[in-house]
Amino acid sequence: MTMSSASPENVYLDNNATTRCDPDVVAAMLPFFTEQFGNASSMHAFGAEVGNAIGTARRALADLLGAEFDHEIVYTGGGTEADSTAILSALETQTGRNEIVTSAVEHPAVLTLVAHLEKTGRAKVHVIPVDAKGRLDMDAYRKALSERTAIVSIMWANNETGTIFPVEKLAEMAHGVGALFHTDAVQAVGKIPMDLKSTQIDMLSLSGHKLHGPKGIGALYVRKGVRLRPLIRGGHQERGRRAGTENAPAIIGLGKAAALAAAHMAEEQTRVKALRDRLEKGLLQRISHSFVTGDVDNRLPNTCNIAFEYIEGEAILLLMNREGIAASSGSACTSGSLEPSHVLRAMNVPYTAAHGAIRFSFSRENGDADVDRVIEAMPPIIERLRDMSPFWREREVRTAAFNPTYA
Ligand SMILES: *Cc1c(COP(=O)(O)O)cnc(C)c1O
């Protein structure tokens, strides 16, 4: 499907897929393409200026995370690279341990990697299930941990439902058996407050483009004292932990994005959350046989995932796009295939509902007019698709086994 580009009349509610780079971020980056183009490692003024700016950016990011030391931040080429670095490093540094514990609802950046490690015989993987609300099965988690566990990798917040995981507790439990604890916090950073120095989290992944920063830049937080084997070897950049000339403009953009996220954090919890809640309530009241997936009481303030039963998410998105409204079915990575999202399947959401799940994800750039537009546009779209759906006509028979909480 072809999407028209952003215009004032369009409504963008797909911020968990990517965010608009903040104009202040772009402004902060620009000088580092032209005037301040030096290589941060060079022994002259051109390099030193850039090196200093990178230092300031690193501090801003460390502050957003509540990290104790600036050098706990290692820049990467994005969230995916940070996840790979953490997991592959642990398999090398944790001698005598070859097991990985993760959850069934991780991002493909983790799940595809661990499946490959298992298939090639490099690791044994325990995939911990979740319940109908997407919450981790704590008993299964406890049982999977052992003196063979090299690393636990469990996300801070789920990208499709927004469900938040008790990562501080999970990290303590991992340390109880001597395992490292990594969290993919790509969706959580900038949306909920963090204070890493007061937790036992060893490593954390984040990505610039999910918090109004540039694409292709991310970072891995590595707690001081935790050994790291680099994924990419070469020069001595990032204290030998990630080789390759620093992407100075992107690093500086990410620093600016971090500072802006910290300044807007309270707004995320109040105004943005209120927009999300009003949309959710408005849709559930107007559209029958629809329900919210995920842990409603414990999720990101910007995310809601609504299952519209008996219709196809792809068809819904197509009609929404005609109205200039952008959202997502499950995750961008799963759309295009006929299988519903692995996250909703892990939660045992019936196929008839999982197929019609739409994720609406807000940012500080959304306003009341966006919510009004979507509340008005959705009911006729859903009605039109249900009129054409054979599953809708047979619906009574199919819901018997599942009891979602309707509005
Ligand atoms: C987007 C995302 C990633 C991947 O980050 P990139 O910077 O796009 O590589 C990883 N994990 C989660 C939870 C994400 O939402």
XYZ file of C-alpha atoms and ligand atoms in Angstrom:
422
model
C 0.000 0.000 0.000
C 1.246 3.480 -0.750
C 1.110 6.047 2.018
C 0.980 9.728 1.230
C 3.616 11.771 3.011
C 3.077 13.772 6.171
C 0.818 16.785 5.813
C -1.097 18.846 8.380
C -4.345 16.984 7.647
C -2.769 13.593 8.202
C -2.886 11.874 11.577
C 0.250 9.985 12.556
C -0.363 7.433 15.302
C 2.464 5.031 14.536
C 5.138 6.426 16.827
C 6.217 2.985 18.081
C 7.326 2.216 14.514
C 9.264 5.436 14.260
C 8.983 9.061 15.345
C 9.506 12.293 13.486
C 12.981 13.651 14.115
C 12.431 16.762 16.266
C 13.379 19.942 14.348
C 15.559 20.965 17.326
C 17.396 17.656 16.954
C 17.991 18.323 13.262
C 19.226 21.844 14.072
C 21.677 20.436 16.639
C 23.007 17.936 14.096
C 23.474 20.202 11.081
C 26.762 21.933 12.019
C 28.390 18.527 12.436
C 27.967 17.740 8.745
C 29.670 20.894 7.491
C 31.514 23.281 9.839
C 32.384 20.743 12.532
C 33.163 17.787 10.322
C 36.282 16.582 12.131
C 37.038 13.029 13.168
C 36.609 12.864 16.947
C 39.787 10.778 17.214
C 42.012 13.325 15.417
C 44.733 15.177 17.366
C 43.752 18.661 16.214
C 41.116 21.276 16.891
C 38.714 19.893 14.260
C 38.611 16.607 16.127
C 38.579 18.061 19.637
C 35.459 20.154 18.995
C 33.575 17.101 17.848
C 34.947 15.023 20.702
C 33.664 17.581 23.196
C 30.220 17.693 21.612
C 30.046 13.889 21.729
C 30.969 14.060 25.414
C 28.086 16.443 26.111
C 25.682 14.237 24.157
C 26.826 11.149 26.066
C 26.168 12.955 29.352
C 22.609 13.879 28.262
C 21.840 10.277 27.359
C 23.390 8.932 30.580
C 21.212 11.405 32.522
C 18.021 10.251 30.798
C 18.816 6.668 31.847
C 19.990 7.539 35.343
C 23.353 5.905 34.549
C 26.148 6.596 37.003
C 29.028 6.991 34.523
C 29.071 8.480 31.029
C 31.328 5.708 29.755
C 28.575 3.186 30.478
C 27.065 4.338 27.155
C 28.351 2.595 23.998
C 26.974 3.999 20.727
C 25.735 1.529 18.127
C 24.079 1.637 14.721
C 20.617 1.261 16.300
C 18.533 -0.829 18.677
C 19.044 -4.063 16.761
C 22.839 -3.798 16.933
C 22.677 -3.039 20.656
C 20.572 -6.173 21.269
C 22.949 -8.357 19.248
C 26.009 -6.909 20.986
C 24.608 -7.634 24.449
C 23.533 -11.212 23.796
C 26.552 -12.314 21.757
C 28.931 -10.703 24.241
C 27.404 -12.585 27.169
C 27.849 -15.944 25.431
C 31.580 -15.181 25.207
C 32.230 -13.624 28.606
C 30.099 -15.996 30.700
C 32.419 -18.979 30.465
C 30.808 -22.351 31.100
C 27.292 -20.970 30.535
C 25.452 -21.313 27.229
C 21.782 -20.737 28.004
C 19.672 -17.706 27.149
C 16.397 -16.838 28.854
C 14.026 -14.538 26.972
C 10.299 -13.967 26.497
C 7.876 -15.002 23.767
C 6.973 -11.371 23.031
C 10.409 -9.885 22.336
C 11.108 -7.823 19.242
C 12.498 -9.786 16.255
C 15.864 -8.106 17.011
C 16.105 -10.546 19.929
C 13.907 -13.474 18.859
C 15.443 -13.957 15.418
C 18.944 -13.806 16.860
C 18.328 -16.325 19.659
C 16.529 -18.693 17.251
C 19.613 -18.578 15.039
C 21.927 -19.226 18.008
C 19.808 -22.209 19.005
C 19.665 -23.599 15.465
C 23.435 -23.336 15.029
C 24.027 -25.047 18.372
C 25.634 -22.040 20.042
C 23.043 -21.658 22.784
C 20.093 -23.308 24.450
C 17.181 -20.916 24.609
C 14.324 -20.749 27.113
C 11.424 -18.715 25.759
C 9.217 -17.730 28.696
C 5.483 -17.567 27.946
C 3.143 -14.713 28.840
C -0.458 -14.728 30.066
C -3.548 -13.324 28.309
C -2.551 -9.789 29.346
C 0.993 -10.237 28.068
C 2.534 -10.531 31.558
C 5.541 -12.784 32.043
C 4.953 -16.216 33.583
C 7.055 -15.712 36.719
C 7.047 -19.387 37.697
C 8.369 -20.421 34.304
C 10.982 -17.664 34.544
C 12.183 -18.826 37.959
C 12.406 -22.418 36.738
C 14.349 -21.507 33.596
C 17.103 -19.724 35.540
C 20.092 -21.866 36.498
C 23.862 -21.858 36.829
C 23.874 -22.544 33.073
C 22.173 -19.212 32.246
C 24.594 -16.852 30.521
C 22.145 -13.995 29.988
C 18.524 -13.038 30.431
C 17.138 -10.682 27.766
C 13.665 -9.366 28.514
C 12.219 -6.165 27.145
C 11.312 -3.217 29.371
C 8.091 -2.519 27.463
C 6.436 -4.318 24.582
C 6.299 -2.469 21.271
C 2.899 -3.839 20.224
C 0.824 -3.650 23.416
C 2.909 -1.313 25.598
C 2.895 -3.862 28.446
C 5.654 -3.062 30.954
C 7.781 -5.853 32.438
C 9.115 -5.872 36.032
C 12.716 -5.630 34.821
C 14.197 -4.552 38.163
C 12.845 -7.668 39.864
C 13.781 -9.869 36.885
C 17.357 -8.528 37.026
C 17.666 -9.367 40.732
C 16.456 -12.897 40.046
C 18.939 -13.298 37.171
C 21.778 -12.189 39.460
C 20.615 -14.783 41.980
C 21.976 -17.473 39.619
C 24.964 -15.437 38.409
C 23.456 -14.577 35.007
C 23.742 -11.218 33.256
C 20.547 -9.228 32.726
C 19.902 -7.311 29.497
C 16.766 -5.383 28.610
C 15.603 -4.143 25.222
C 14.295 -0.770 26.390
C 13.865 0.709 22.915
C 10.180 1.478 23.587
C 10.587 2.510 27.209
C 13.439 5.034 27.007
C 12.073 8.564 26.943
C 8.542 7.454 27.830
C 8.949 6.318 31.426
C 11.446 7.510 34.062
C 14.553 5.381 34.645
C 17.273 5.303 37.251
C 19.643 2.548 36.174
C 22.181 3.176 38.920
C 19.638 2.017 41.508
C 18.861 -1.228 39.638
C 20.774 -4.425 38.913
C 20.308 -4.151 35.153
C 23.638 -4.943 33.452
C 22.880 -3.917 29.875
C 20.140 -1.918 28.157
C 19.417 -1.226 24.465
C 17.880 1.944 23.058
C 17.315 3.482 19.642
C 17.384 7.113 18.488
C 14.477 7.032 16.055
C 11.970 5.848 18.666
C 12.433 9.046 20.683
C 12.396 11.778 18.032
C 16.069 11.291 17.243
C 17.698 10.147 13.995
C 17.521 6.643 12.543
C 20.580 4.401 12.449
C 21.891 5.415 15.857
C 21.339 3.633 19.151
C 23.219 2.789 22.287
C 23.976 -0.066 24.592
C 24.236 0.824 28.266
C 26.847 -1.421 29.876
C 27.100 -1.151 33.650
C 30.609 -0.358 34.888
C 32.410 -3.613 35.658
C 30.392 -5.730 33.196
C 32.717 -7.218 30.596
C 31.878 -6.585 26.958
C 33.134 -8.379 23.854
C 32.713 -6.060 20.891
C 30.497 -7.129 18.017
C 32.495 -4.986 15.581
C 36.278 -4.957 15.866
C 38.678 -2.418 14.422
C 39.773 0.968 15.760
C 39.698 2.087 19.367
C 36.496 4.141 19.243
C 34.068 3.801 22.160
C 36.956 2.524 24.348
C 37.425 -0.423 22.016
C 33.843 -1.579 22.529
C 32.480 -0.521 19.119
C 34.896 0.155 16.307
C 34.286 2.560 13.449
C 34.460 6.366 13.187
C 31.834 7.879 15.474
C 28.639 8.955 13.728
C 29.022 12.404 15.277
C 25.902 14.109 13.825
C 23.675 11.202 14.892
C 25.272 10.918 18.338
C 24.762 14.637 18.887
C 21.181 14.354 17.600
C 20.516 11.516 20.024
C 21.917 13.637 22.864
C 19.522 16.436 21.972
C 16.641 13.941 21.679
C 17.495 12.612 25.147
C 17.485 16.100 26.661
C 14.126 16.870 25.013
C 12.676 13.539 26.195
C 13.709 14.333 29.766
C 12.097 17.770 29.504
C 8.851 16.273 28.107
C 8.679 13.212 30.374
C 5.930 14.627 32.597
C 3.847 15.520 29.549
C 4.104 11.939 28.326
C 2.558 10.724 31.598
C -0.256 13.308 31.568
C -1.286 14.928 28.276
C -0.174 12.139 25.928
C -1.663 9.465 28.183
C -4.969 11.383 28.344
C -5.111 11.491 24.538
C -4.496 7.755 24.374
C -7.166 7.049 26.998
C -9.738 9.245 25.268
C -9.157 7.516 21.938
C -9.433 4.090 23.529
C -12.621 4.886 25.404
C -14.173 6.572 22.382
C -13.510 3.611 20.100
C -14.625 0.919 22.538
C -17.876 2.802 23.220
C -18.689 3.186 19.547
C -17.524 -0.151 18.172
C -18.922 -3.440 19.483
C -16.800 -6.587 19.671
C -13.594 -4.710 20.200
C -11.246 -4.908 23.161
C -7.875 -3.687 24.359
C -5.006 -6.180 24.351
C -2.125 -6.088 26.833
C -1.920 -5.142 30.493
C -4.240 -2.142 30.676
C -3.084 -1.217 34.189
C 0.618 -1.410 33.496
C 1.648 -0.176 30.072
C 3.349 2.668 28.252
C 1.349 5.908 28.383
C 1.445 6.329 24.580
C 0.350 2.904 23.340
C -2.953 1.163 22.840
C -3.646 -1.965 20.872
C -7.279 -2.633 20.044
C -8.568 -5.865 18.529
C -11.549 -5.350 16.235
C -12.955 -8.834 15.970
C -13.789 -10.717 12.758
C -11.948 -8.446 10.312
C -8.458 -8.069 8.862
C -6.009 -5.539 10.261
C -4.476 -4.958 6.839
C -7.868 -4.027 5.386
C -8.530 -1.684 8.320
C -5.163 0.032 7.779
C -5.859 0.457 4.088
C -9.160 2.225 4.716
C -7.620 4.278 7.533
C -4.848 5.333 5.176
C -7.465 6.609 2.731
C -8.641 8.879 5.536
C -5.062 10.038 6.136
C -4.668 8.107 9.379
C -1.490 6.105 9.995
C -1.347 3.328 12.578
C -0.094 -0.229 12.519
C -1.362 -3.789 12.670
C 0.651 -5.503 15.341
C 4.127 -4.503 14.318
C 5.494 -3.229 11.035
C 7.672 -6.311 10.872
C 4.705 -8.716 10.959
C 2.454 -6.888 8.540
C 2.600 -8.274 5.043
C 2.354 -11.839 6.292
C -0.953 -13.572 6.907
C 0.039 -14.781 10.356
C -1.138 -12.482 13.135
C 1.506 -10.940 15.363
C 3.630 -13.342 17.447
C 2.917 -11.135 20.468
C -0.862 -11.549 20.292
C -0.488 -15.263 19.538
C 1.722 -15.657 22.609
C -1.114 -14.043 24.609
C -3.595 -16.576 23.185
C -5.715 -13.865 21.626
C -8.012 -15.835 19.279
C -7.111 -15.593 15.588
C -10.424 -13.906 14.769
C -9.432 -11.030 17.081
C -5.633 -10.999 16.615
C -6.107 -10.566 12.873
C -8.026 -7.350 13.450
C -5.650 -5.793 15.985
C -4.590 -2.203 15.411
C -1.838 -0.449 17.347
C -2.254 3.272 17.927
C 0.933 4.864 19.289
C 1.074 8.540 20.248
C 3.861 11.041 20.788
C 4.144 14.559 22.161
C 3.407 15.812 18.646
C -0.194 14.558 18.734
C -3.146 16.657 19.850
C -6.885 16.543 20.515
C -7.761 17.028 16.850
C -6.024 13.732 16.031
C -8.157 11.862 18.547
C -11.370 13.483 17.252
C -10.526 12.518 13.681
C -9.871 8.878 14.514
C -12.940 8.486 16.727
C -15.036 9.794 13.868
C -13.377 7.803 11.089
C -13.138 4.346 12.647
C -16.759 3.227 13.221
C -17.823 3.387 9.547
C -14.573 1.645 8.488
C -15.155 -1.228 10.881
C -18.828 -1.490 9.954
C -18.064 -1.596 6.255
C -15.483 -4.373 6.652
C -17.713 -6.416 8.945
C -20.533 -6.243 6.420
C -18.233 -8.079 4.036
C -16.821 -10.552 6.572
C -18.078 -14.158 6.717
C -16.509 -14.474 10.188
C -18.705 -11.648 11.442
C -21.845 -13.555 10.435
C -20.669 -16.716 12.205
C -19.341 -14.837 15.241
C -21.439 -16.343 18.065
C -19.920 -19.788 17.583
C -16.364 -18.534 17.521
C -16.074 -16.438 20.701
C -17.165 -19.140 23.154
C -13.649 -19.981 24.368
C -12.357 -16.498 25.052
C -13.682 -13.857 27.419
C -12.086 -10.485 26.828
C -13.114 -7.518 28.951
C -15.267 -5.306 26.804
C -15.778 -1.647 27.625
C 12.303 -0.551 16.950
C 12.704 -1.590 17.951
C 13.932 -2.236 17.864
C 14.899 -2.007 16.715
O 15.545 -0.774 16.788
P 16.297 -0.231 15.454
O 16.976 1.018 15.892
O 15.210 0.031 14.471
O 17.240 -1.281 15.035
C 14.271 -3.153 18.834
N 13.432 -3.416 19.848
C 12.238 -2.817 19.980
C 11.371 -3.137 21.149
C 11.831 -1.889 19.032
O 10.633 -1.313 19.146
